[in-house]
Amino acid sequence: MTLSLLDILESKINNSSNHITPLDGVGIKKEIKKTKKLNDTGYKFYTTFGHMSPLGENLRSSYDPSYSFGFVLDLPQSFSLFKKDWKLSVSTKHTRFNNNNVNAGPSAVSFSMLDFMTHVKTELGPVLLNLGLGITDGRTTTNTGNTNRQTALSMKFDIGYQIIKEKDFDLVLNMSLQETLLGPLSSNNSDKTSTELMGINLQFGKKIKF
């Protein structure tokens, strides 16, 4: 009787101390699922919560400090300048200031700002330097129920400190200075003003993977 090569190999495997057990279809899928890793897209998403205080006289004399809420998306794109690596990001932030003297004749009850900005930032150890430029949608609500809307250019400078910097998670304490070329309008015919703001916020960042 002539043994085939397959018979010889099977005999050797079965007689050895190391038995080979083939995986069925379900087992293979389980093994693949265990070893599969999510790919880093290069994007990082931040949620920001903070406090904003008016610096300019047009807000500081009549409006209370406010809270801010927003989002930041770090992009995978970057460039080199002054021997530093600068990363790109985009952001949006909402702030609403309430007038603390609404009973003194016709005036604005509240003034809200919605920012859309593009940023460049670089790292100096745990310190982050961030420059932003974009547009702000400003809305003034008066005590007569009218809403006066305007859009203008905004510039921003941030200094942040990385409290936590892990592979997939960041926590940043951030201080910002912002100049916006609009301000509260008691009517559409009011004189245009600019607004200076100072803020402090916490940014919670998480890498986006899939």
Coordinates of C-alpha atoms in Angstrom, one line a residue:
M1 CA 0.0 0.0 0.0
T2 CA 1.4 3.4 -1.0
L3 CA 0.9 6.3 1.4
S4 CA 0.3 9.7 -0.1
L5 CA 2.2 12.8 1.0
L6 CA -1.0 14.1 2.8
D7 CA -1.3 10.9 4.7
I8 CA 2.3 11.1 5.9
L9 CA 1.9 14.7 7.0
E10 CA -1.3 13.9 8.9
S11 CA 0.3 11.0 10.6
K12 CA 3.2 13.1 11.8
I13 CA 1.0 15.9 13.1
N14 CA -1.3 13.5 14.9
N15 CA 1.6 11.6 16.5
S16 CA 3.5 14.7 17.6
S17 CA 2.9 16.4 20.9
N18 CA 1.9 19.7 19.2
H19 CA -1.6 19.1 17.8
I20 CA -2.9 21.6 15.3
T21 CA -6.6 22.4 15.6
P22 CA -8.1 24.2 12.6
L23 CA -10.3 27.2 13.3
D24 CA -13.8 27.2 12.0
G25 CA -15.4 30.3 10.3
V26 CA -16.7 31.7 13.6
G27 CA -13.4 31.2 15.3
I28 CA -11.5 33.0 12.6
K29 CA -13.9 36.0 12.8
K30 CA -13.4 36.2 16.6
E31 CA -9.6 36.2 16.2
I32 CA -9.7 38.9 13.6
K33 CA -12.0 41.0 15.8
K34 CA -9.5 40.6 18.7
T35 CA -6.5 41.8 16.7
K36 CA -8.2 44.5 14.7
K37 CA -7.2 48.0 15.8
L38 CA -8.9 51.3 15.1
N39 CA -7.0 53.6 12.7
D40 CA -5.9 57.0 13.8
T41 CA -7.4 59.5 11.4
G42 CA -5.1 62.4 12.4
Y43 CA -8.2 64.4 13.6
K44 CA -8.8 65.4 17.3
F45 CA -12.1 66.7 18.6
Y46 CA -12.3 69.1 21.5
T47 CA -15.2 70.2 23.6
T48 CA -14.7 73.6 25.3
F49 CA -16.4 75.1 28.4
G50 CA -15.4 78.5 29.8
H51 CA -16.0 82.0 31.1
M52 CA -15.9 85.2 29.0
S53 CA -15.4 88.7 30.4
P54 CA -15.9 91.9 28.4
L55 CA -12.9 94.2 28.3
G56 CA -14.2 97.0 26.1
E57 CA -16.1 99.9 27.6
N58 CA -19.1 99.2 25.4
L59 CA -19.7 95.9 27.1
R60 CA -18.0 96.2 30.4
S61 CA -20.2 99.1 31.6
S62 CA -23.5 97.4 30.9
Y63 CA -23.1 93.6 30.4
D64 CA -22.3 90.9 32.9
P65 CA -19.6 88.3 32.3
S66 CA -20.8 85.1 30.6
Y67 CA -20.2 81.5 29.9
S68 CA -19.0 80.1 26.6
F69 CA -19.4 76.7 24.9
G70 CA -17.8 75.5 21.8
F71 CA -16.0 72.9 19.7
V72 CA -12.5 72.6 18.2
L73 CA -11.4 70.2 15.5
D74 CA -7.7 69.6 15.0
L75 CA -6.8 68.8 11.4
P76 CA -4.0 66.4 10.3
Q77 CA -2.5 69.2 8.1
S78 CA 0.5 71.2 9.4
F79 CA 3.4 73.3 8.2
S80 CA 6.8 74.5 9.4
L81 CA 7.6 78.1 10.2
F82 CA 10.4 79.6 12.4
K83 CA 11.7 76.1 13.0
K84 CA 8.4 75.1 14.6
D85 CA 5.6 72.8 13.5
W86 CA 2.3 74.6 13.2
K87 CA -0.9 72.6 13.2
L88 CA -4.2 73.7 11.7
S89 CA -7.7 73.6 13.4
V90 CA -11.2 75.0 13.0
S91 CA -13.5 76.0 15.8
T92 CA -16.9 77.4 16.7
K93 CA -18.0 79.1 20.0
H94 CA -21.1 80.6 21.4
T95 CA -21.3 83.3 24.1
R96 CA -24.3 85.3 25.3
F97 CA -24.0 88.5 27.5
N98 CA -27.0 89.8 29.5
N99 CA -27.5 93.5 30.1
N100 CA -27.4 94.4 33.8
N101 CA -29.3 97.7 33.3
V102 CA -32.3 96.8 31.1
N103 CA -34.7 99.1 33.0
A104 CA -32.8 102.3 32.0
G105 CA -34.9 103.2 28.9
P106 CA -34.7 101.6 25.5
S107 CA -31.6 99.3 25.4
A108 CA -30.4 95.9 24.5
V109 CA -31.4 93.0 26.7
S110 CA -28.8 90.6 25.6
F111 CA -25.9 90.4 23.1
S112 CA -24.8 87.0 21.7
M113 CA -21.8 86.0 19.6
L114 CA -21.3 82.9 17.5
D115 CA -17.7 82.6 16.2
F116 CA -16.4 80.5 13.3
M117 CA -12.6 80.5 13.1
T118 CA -9.5 78.9 11.6
H119 CA -6.4 78.5 13.8
V120 CA -2.7 77.8 13.7
K121 CA -1.0 76.5 16.9
T122 CA 2.4 75.3 18.0
E123 CA 3.8 73.7 21.2
L124 CA 6.5 75.0 23.5
G125 CA 6.7 72.1 25.8
P126 CA 3.4 71.9 27.7
V127 CA 2.5 75.4 26.5
L128 CA 0.3 76.0 23.4
L129 CA 0.4 79.2 21.4
N130 CA -2.7 79.6 19.2
L131 CA -3.7 82.3 16.6
G132 CA -7.2 82.5 15.2
L133 CA -8.9 84.4 12.5
G134 CA -12.6 84.2 11.4
I135 CA -16.0 85.7 11.4
T136 CA -18.5 86.4 14.2
D137 CA -22.3 86.5 13.9
G138 CA -23.5 89.0 16.5
R139 CA -27.2 89.3 17.6
T140 CA -28.6 92.0 19.9
T141 CA -32.0 91.5 21.4
T142 CA -33.7 94.7 22.6
N143 CA -36.3 95.2 25.3
T144 CA -38.8 95.9 22.5
G145 CA -38.4 92.4 21.2
N146 CA -36.4 93.2 18.1
T147 CA -33.2 91.4 17.1
N148 CA -30.4 93.3 15.3
R149 CA -28.0 91.1 13.5
Q150 CA -24.5 91.8 12.2
T151 CA -21.4 89.9 10.9
A152 CA -17.8 91.0 11.3
L153 CA -14.2 89.9 11.4
S154 CA -12.7 88.4 14.6
M155 CA -9.1 87.8 15.7
K156 CA -8.0 85.7 18.6
F157 CA -4.9 84.9 20.6
D158 CA -4.8 81.9 23.0
I159 CA -2.2 80.6 25.5
G160 CA -2.9 77.1 26.7
Y161 CA -1.3 74.7 29.2
Q162 CA -1.6 70.9 28.7
I163 CA -2.8 69.6 32.1
I164 CA -3.1 66.1 30.7
K165 CA -1.5 64.8 27.5
E166 CA -2.1 61.2 26.8
K167 CA -2.0 59.2 23.5
D168 CA -5.7 59.5 22.9
F169 CA -6.8 62.2 25.4
D170 CA -5.9 65.8 26.2
L171 CA -7.0 68.3 28.8
V172 CA -6.0 71.9 28.2
L173 CA -6.4 75.0 30.4
N174 CA -6.7 77.9 28.0
M175 CA -6.7 81.7 28.3
S176 CA -7.8 83.8 25.3
L177 CA -7.9 87.4 24.1
Q178 CA -10.4 88.2 21.3
E179 CA -11.0 91.3 19.2
T180 CA -14.3 91.4 17.3
L181 CA -15.3 94.3 14.9
L182 CA -18.9 94.4 16.1
G183 CA -20.8 95.2 19.3
P184 CA -24.3 95.5 20.8
L185 CA -26.8 97.5 18.6
S186 CA -29.8 99.1 20.3
S187 CA -31.1 99.6 16.7
N188 CA -30.0 98.9 13.1
N189 CA -29.0 102.6 12.8
S190 CA -26.8 102.6 15.8
D191 CA -23.1 103.4 15.5
K192 CA -20.9 100.3 14.9
T193 CA -18.5 99.4 17.6
S194 CA -15.8 96.8 18.4
T195 CA -15.7 94.3 21.2
E196 CA -12.7 93.1 23.3
L197 CA -13.0 89.9 25.3
M198 CA -10.9 87.9 27.7
G199 CA -11.8 84.3 28.5
I200 CA -10.6 81.2 30.3
N201 CA -11.8 77.7 29.4
L202 CA -11.1 74.0 29.6
Q203 CA -10.7 72.0 26.5
F204 CA -11.3 68.2 26.5
G205 CA -9.7 66.5 23.5
K206 CA -10.1 63.0 22.0
K207 CA -8.6 61.5 18.9
I208 CA -11.0 60.4 16.2
K209 CA -10.6 56.8 15.2
F210 CA -12.5 54.3 13.1

